XYZ file of C-alpha atoms in Angstrom:
363
model
C -0.670 48.036 34.053
C 2.722 49.678 33.428
C 4.621 50.027 30.134
C 6.634 46.828 30.577
C 3.473 44.807 31.262
C 1.768 46.302 28.193
C 4.785 45.449 26.027
C 4.791 41.933 27.467
C 1.085 41.563 26.654
C 1.659 42.737 23.056
C 4.584 40.338 22.625
C 2.532 37.427 23.966
C -0.385 38.171 21.643
C 1.933 38.561 18.622
C 3.792 35.335 19.466
C 0.595 33.350 19.979
C -0.849 34.734 16.734
C 2.266 33.740 14.748
C 2.354 30.273 16.326
C -1.345 29.713 15.559
C -0.811 30.702 11.908
C 2.216 28.379 11.569
C 0.696 25.383 13.371
C -2.732 25.580 11.702
C -1.106 26.132 8.285
C 1.161 23.078 8.733
C -1.822 21.017 9.825
C -3.897 22.219 6.866
C -1.002 21.512 4.465
C -0.541 18.033 5.895
C -4.242 17.228 5.510
C -4.248 18.615 1.952
C -1.133 16.619 1.008
C -2.630 13.491 2.576
C -5.779 13.775 0.476
C -3.972 14.758 -2.756
C -1.135 12.223 -2.616
C -2.960 9.746 -0.410
C -6.420 8.255 -0.510
C -7.760 10.446 -3.344
C -4.594 10.345 -5.475
C -5.805 7.842 -8.113
C -9.290 9.321 -8.389
C -7.834 12.821 -8.741
C -5.421 11.658 -11.501
C -8.202 9.919 -13.427
C -10.449 12.983 -13.098
C -7.830 15.417 -14.411
C -6.705 13.103 -17.274
C -10.313 12.561 -18.355
C -10.828 16.296 -18.405
C -7.530 17.278 -20.059
C -4.433 15.068 -20.356
C -2.226 18.034 -21.160
C -3.373 19.753 -17.947
C -2.254 16.719 -15.940
C 1.112 16.779 -17.668
C 1.578 20.472 -16.897
C 0.530 20.012 -13.297
C 3.096 17.263 -12.867
C 5.756 19.339 -14.623
C 5.133 22.313 -12.321
C 4.038 20.350 -9.293
C 6.317 22.266 -6.870
C 4.981 25.625 -8.023
C 1.374 24.400 -7.823
C 1.907 23.116 -4.282
C 3.531 26.413 -3.231
C 0.530 28.300 -4.611
C -1.884 25.951 -2.797
C 0.088 26.223 0.437
C 0.275 30.028 0.125
C -3.477 30.215 -0.294
C -3.922 27.993 2.754
C -1.550 30.191 4.809
C -3.380 33.371 3.722
C -6.775 31.909 4.608
C -5.515 30.695 8.000
C -3.761 34.043 8.670
C -6.965 35.929 7.799
C -9.095 34.036 10.301
C -6.433 34.022 13.052
C -5.762 37.772 12.703
C -9.508 38.412 12.565
C -9.836 36.561 15.863
C -6.929 38.554 17.299
C -8.519 41.828 16.169
C -11.671 40.853 18.032
C -9.672 41.571 21.218
C -10.049 45.278 20.440
C -13.804 44.831 20.318
C -13.715 43.100 23.705
C -11.665 45.926 25.187
C -14.006 48.596 23.746
C -17.055 46.770 25.172
C -15.365 46.572 28.581
C -14.535 50.300 28.526
C -18.190 51.036 27.724
C -19.156 48.817 30.664
C -16.806 50.769 32.940
C -18.203 54.119 31.767
C -21.737 52.883 32.466
C -20.662 52.439 36.089
C -21.843 48.821 35.945
C -21.447 46.424 38.855
C -20.877 43.595 36.395
C -17.387 42.038 36.426
C -15.270 42.371 33.300
C -14.383 39.137 31.482
C -11.846 38.993 28.638
C -10.224 36.207 26.638
C -7.504 34.229 28.385
C -4.856 36.035 26.317
C -5.980 39.309 27.942
C -6.062 38.074 31.550
C -3.559 40.711 32.723
C -5.624 43.474 31.147
C -8.807 41.981 32.598
C -7.468 42.322 36.147
C -6.421 45.942 35.584
C -9.735 46.909 33.992
C -11.627 45.381 36.918
C -9.487 47.410 39.315
C -10.172 50.576 37.302
C -13.894 49.770 37.329
C -13.925 49.312 41.110
C -11.830 52.459 41.676
C -14.150 54.479 39.444
C -17.252 53.229 41.250
C -15.686 54.045 44.617
C -14.549 57.494 43.426
C -18.025 58.331 42.127
C -19.614 57.084 45.344
C -17.180 59.154 47.412
C -17.779 62.262 45.269
C -21.538 61.803 45.625
C -21.201 61.319 49.379
C -19.127 64.509 49.722
C -21.581 66.433 47.544
C -24.483 65.238 49.702
C -22.568 66.169 52.859
C -21.885 69.637 51.466
C -25.516 70.132 50.436
C -26.704 68.981 53.858
C -24.184 71.278 55.502
C -25.354 74.297 53.502
C -28.970 73.473 54.334
C -28.173 73.157 58.047
C -26.086 76.316 58.091
C -28.776 78.266 56.244
C -31.171 77.163 58.972
C -28.620 78.049 61.648
C -28.136 81.498 60.094
C -31.856 82.141 60.076
C -32.270 81.305 63.767
C -29.823 83.857 65.294
C -30.668 86.440 62.617
C -34.345 86.210 63.564
C -33.357 86.767 67.197
C -31.215 89.790 66.296
C -34.082 91.350 64.336
C -36.557 90.526 67.102
C -34.539 92.055 69.933
C -33.517 95.090 67.896
C -37.189 95.617 67.033
C -38.047 95.491 70.748
C -35.337 98.046 71.499
C -36.669 100.270 68.727
C -40.396 99.937 69.441
C -40.566 99.601 73.232
C -39.849 103.094 74.508
C -40.648 102.189 78.117
C -37.851 99.646 78.592
C -35.758 100.108 81.694
C -31.951 100.002 81.568
C -31.758 96.408 82.837
C -34.105 95.115 80.119
C -32.411 97.218 77.448
C -28.956 95.914 78.451
C -30.277 92.352 78.446
C -31.742 92.692 74.937
C -28.586 94.355 73.643
C -26.444 91.537 75.071
C -28.602 88.821 73.510
C -28.732 90.602 70.145
C -24.940 91.037 70.210
C -24.384 87.344 71.012
C -26.656 86.309 68.145
C -24.938 88.766 65.805
C -21.573 87.199 66.686
C -23.058 83.798 65.854
C -24.219 85.109 62.453
C -20.688 86.393 61.843
C -19.216 83.015 62.826
C -21.509 81.101 60.473
C -20.824 83.569 57.643
C -17.094 83.015 58.112
C -17.684 79.282 57.879
C -19.371 79.773 54.503
C -16.273 81.629 53.292
C -14.150 78.815 54.739
C -15.995 76.262 52.620
C -15.553 78.386 49.496
C -11.826 78.894 50.084
C -11.260 75.228 50.841
C -12.992 74.024 47.673
C -11.621 76.607 45.229
C -8.028 77.137 46.322
C -5.006 75.001 47.018
C -2.934 75.856 50.045
C 0.504 77.253 49.305
C 3.127 77.155 52.032
C 5.517 79.999 52.749
C 8.033 78.561 55.186
C 10.261 80.542 57.509
C 11.878 80.055 60.905
C 9.210 80.182 63.645
C 8.981 79.380 67.360
C 6.338 76.731 68.073
C 6.314 77.503 71.807
C 5.586 81.179 71.184
C 2.976 80.298 68.568
C 1.092 78.055 70.994
C 1.276 80.687 73.749
C -0.365 83.196 71.415
C -3.115 80.760 70.438
C -3.820 79.890 74.081
C -4.145 83.605 74.916
C -6.533 84.113 71.982
C -8.678 81.221 73.245
C -9.197 82.808 76.677
C -12.799 84.051 76.063
C -13.905 80.603 74.838
C -12.178 78.936 77.797
C -13.871 81.275 80.261
C -17.305 80.504 78.856
C -16.950 76.805 79.807
C -14.674 77.430 82.788
C -11.829 75.514 81.146
C -8.093 75.844 81.581
C -5.184 74.984 79.295
C -1.945 73.634 80.676
C 1.055 73.617 78.330
C 4.096 71.377 78.829
C 6.913 72.581 76.588
C 10.325 74.140 76.332
C 10.692 77.893 76.428
C 11.629 77.912 72.746
C 11.194 75.318 69.981
C 12.487 76.581 66.611
C 10.935 75.127 63.480
C 11.030 75.811 59.747
C 7.401 76.040 58.625
C 4.477 78.225 57.594
C 3.484 80.021 60.793
C 0.126 81.224 59.444
C -0.990 77.772 58.334
C 0.289 76.019 61.461
C -1.486 78.600 63.633
C -4.662 77.783 61.738
C -4.148 74.034 62.232
C -3.383 74.276 65.968
C -6.245 76.736 66.487
C -8.687 74.290 64.868
C -7.618 71.547 67.305
C -7.808 73.870 70.329
C -11.320 75.035 69.330
C -12.346 71.411 68.835
C -10.984 70.524 72.283
C -12.873 73.431 73.868
C -16.160 72.540 72.133
C -16.010 68.890 73.176
C -14.458 69.178 76.646
C -16.343 68.642 79.870
C -17.091 71.909 81.664
C -14.521 72.946 84.303
C -11.947 70.471 82.968
C -8.340 70.919 81.820
C -6.889 70.774 78.308
C -3.287 69.582 78.152
C -0.872 70.555 75.382
C 2.633 69.083 75.277
C 5.530 69.291 72.845
C 8.416 66.833 72.743
C 11.236 67.289 70.261
C 14.480 65.619 69.246
C 16.781 65.805 66.221
C 14.417 63.752 64.070
C 10.906 64.933 64.899
C 8.604 67.170 66.927
C 5.546 65.566 68.550
C 2.677 67.808 69.708
C -0.168 66.410 71.810
C -3.550 68.053 72.428
C -5.480 66.177 75.123
C -8.880 66.934 76.639
C -11.557 65.197 78.709
C -14.787 64.509 76.844
C -17.369 61.942 75.834
C -16.020 58.820 74.154
C -16.228 58.972 70.364
C -17.445 55.729 68.713
C -14.763 54.061 66.582
C -16.787 54.416 63.363
C -16.886 58.192 63.922
C -13.243 58.373 64.975
C -12.175 57.064 61.550
C -14.070 59.887 59.801
C -12.911 62.833 61.884
C -10.534 64.131 59.184
C -13.063 63.836 56.335
C -14.416 67.021 54.770
C -17.744 68.247 56.183
C -17.861 65.480 58.803
C -19.132 66.419 62.258
C -19.098 64.260 65.368
C -22.049 66.213 66.725
C -24.798 64.969 64.414
C -27.433 66.941 66.321
C -25.836 70.134 64.920
C -26.684 72.430 67.778
C -26.684 76.110 66.915
C -24.110 76.813 69.575
C -21.432 74.389 68.436
C -22.461 73.704 64.832
C -19.417 74.082 62.586
C -18.651 73.497 58.947
C -16.989 70.132 59.500
C -13.893 71.424 57.714
C -11.615 72.298 60.645
C -9.922 68.927 61.162
C -9.820 68.190 57.437
C -7.969 71.485 56.848
C -5.693 70.732 59.806
C -4.736 67.370 58.299
C -3.955 68.993 54.950
C -1.749 71.641 56.599
C 0.187 69.044 58.591
C 0.716 66.914 55.484
C 1.933 70.005 53.582
C 4.697 70.089 56.215
C 5.436 66.385 55.553
C 3.979 65.534 58.936
C 1.126 63.317 60.084
C -1.792 63.580 62.476
C -3.699 60.922 64.411
C -6.436 60.788 67.027
C -6.714 58.514 70.056
C -9.706 58.099 72.321
C -10.309 56.093 75.474
C -13.155 56.211 77.976
C -12.022 59.579 79.328
C -9.550 61.408 77.084
C -9.501 62.544 73.451
C -5.978 63.111 72.135
C -4.757 64.566 68.849
C -1.124 63.735 68.033
C 0.837 65.727 65.467
C 4.257 64.613 64.292
C 6.435 67.035 62.295
C 9.867 66.234 60.828
C 12.521 68.300 62.618
C 14.614 69.161 59.564
């Protein structure tokens, strides 16, 4: 409810209160006058004269003043009860606020005069319930993630310790065995480093807001650098990346953050691509916008999962394998970076291809 609606509500309540006081007072005065000057007139006169004839004379002499006093008393009594009823609205509102704070599923019901406020309070109640549910869901996701990652850390660390112990204790190992154990221990150590970095990623994402530092960059050159950096990961799954773009695409943006966003998508494409397949990256630009497409072949993602891809801590791979288990923050961070550049990101998926589309304003 905005300021104008609140003012309108106050005016309506004030107007209705004033009208009730006037109408009920007129009705009460009419009834009083009817009884005094009507059916009980003679009996009332006889009663007063029998009690005190002078009193009757004085009442008749100052009849107008007496009636004004009677009418004033009637108006005050009516005003008291009407205003008391109006003040009960505050009690209704307080009770409804308590109901909202209790996170109750019960609908809020107010007097008809407060119908506008009733609708807004019900919306606030629903929004608050949804916000609390979402916060709880994210907290549970984060706790589950930390538990899984702690388990994932323990697994490669145990392997590192085991193989290093073999290298230290087994003096009779030949060169082939020693090289094999060293290679495995090194691979597991890299995995420990990767998972440790993901813990830092979670901490940074939750405690700090991203600040952009924009300058003139070349998106084509940036993507070339990221593709080169991805070479070891591509080799492991025998993947290739094919880029379709102009030699140079100037853009005013934060190169560090955009590199992080694009790198997250490329890593995601590598992790979820079929072995020996091709990842396609294309950039199309005009005076209004720049559209970047990342497309890879992989298993179809169910629609209910597709809608959650950009949520914090969400992972498509629910099995959480040690090899590909990530923090579930990559795509969420990517979305935030793109939106910091006033752009938007979307994902499409058919039976064969997964495509991430980024649109940046070319201004």
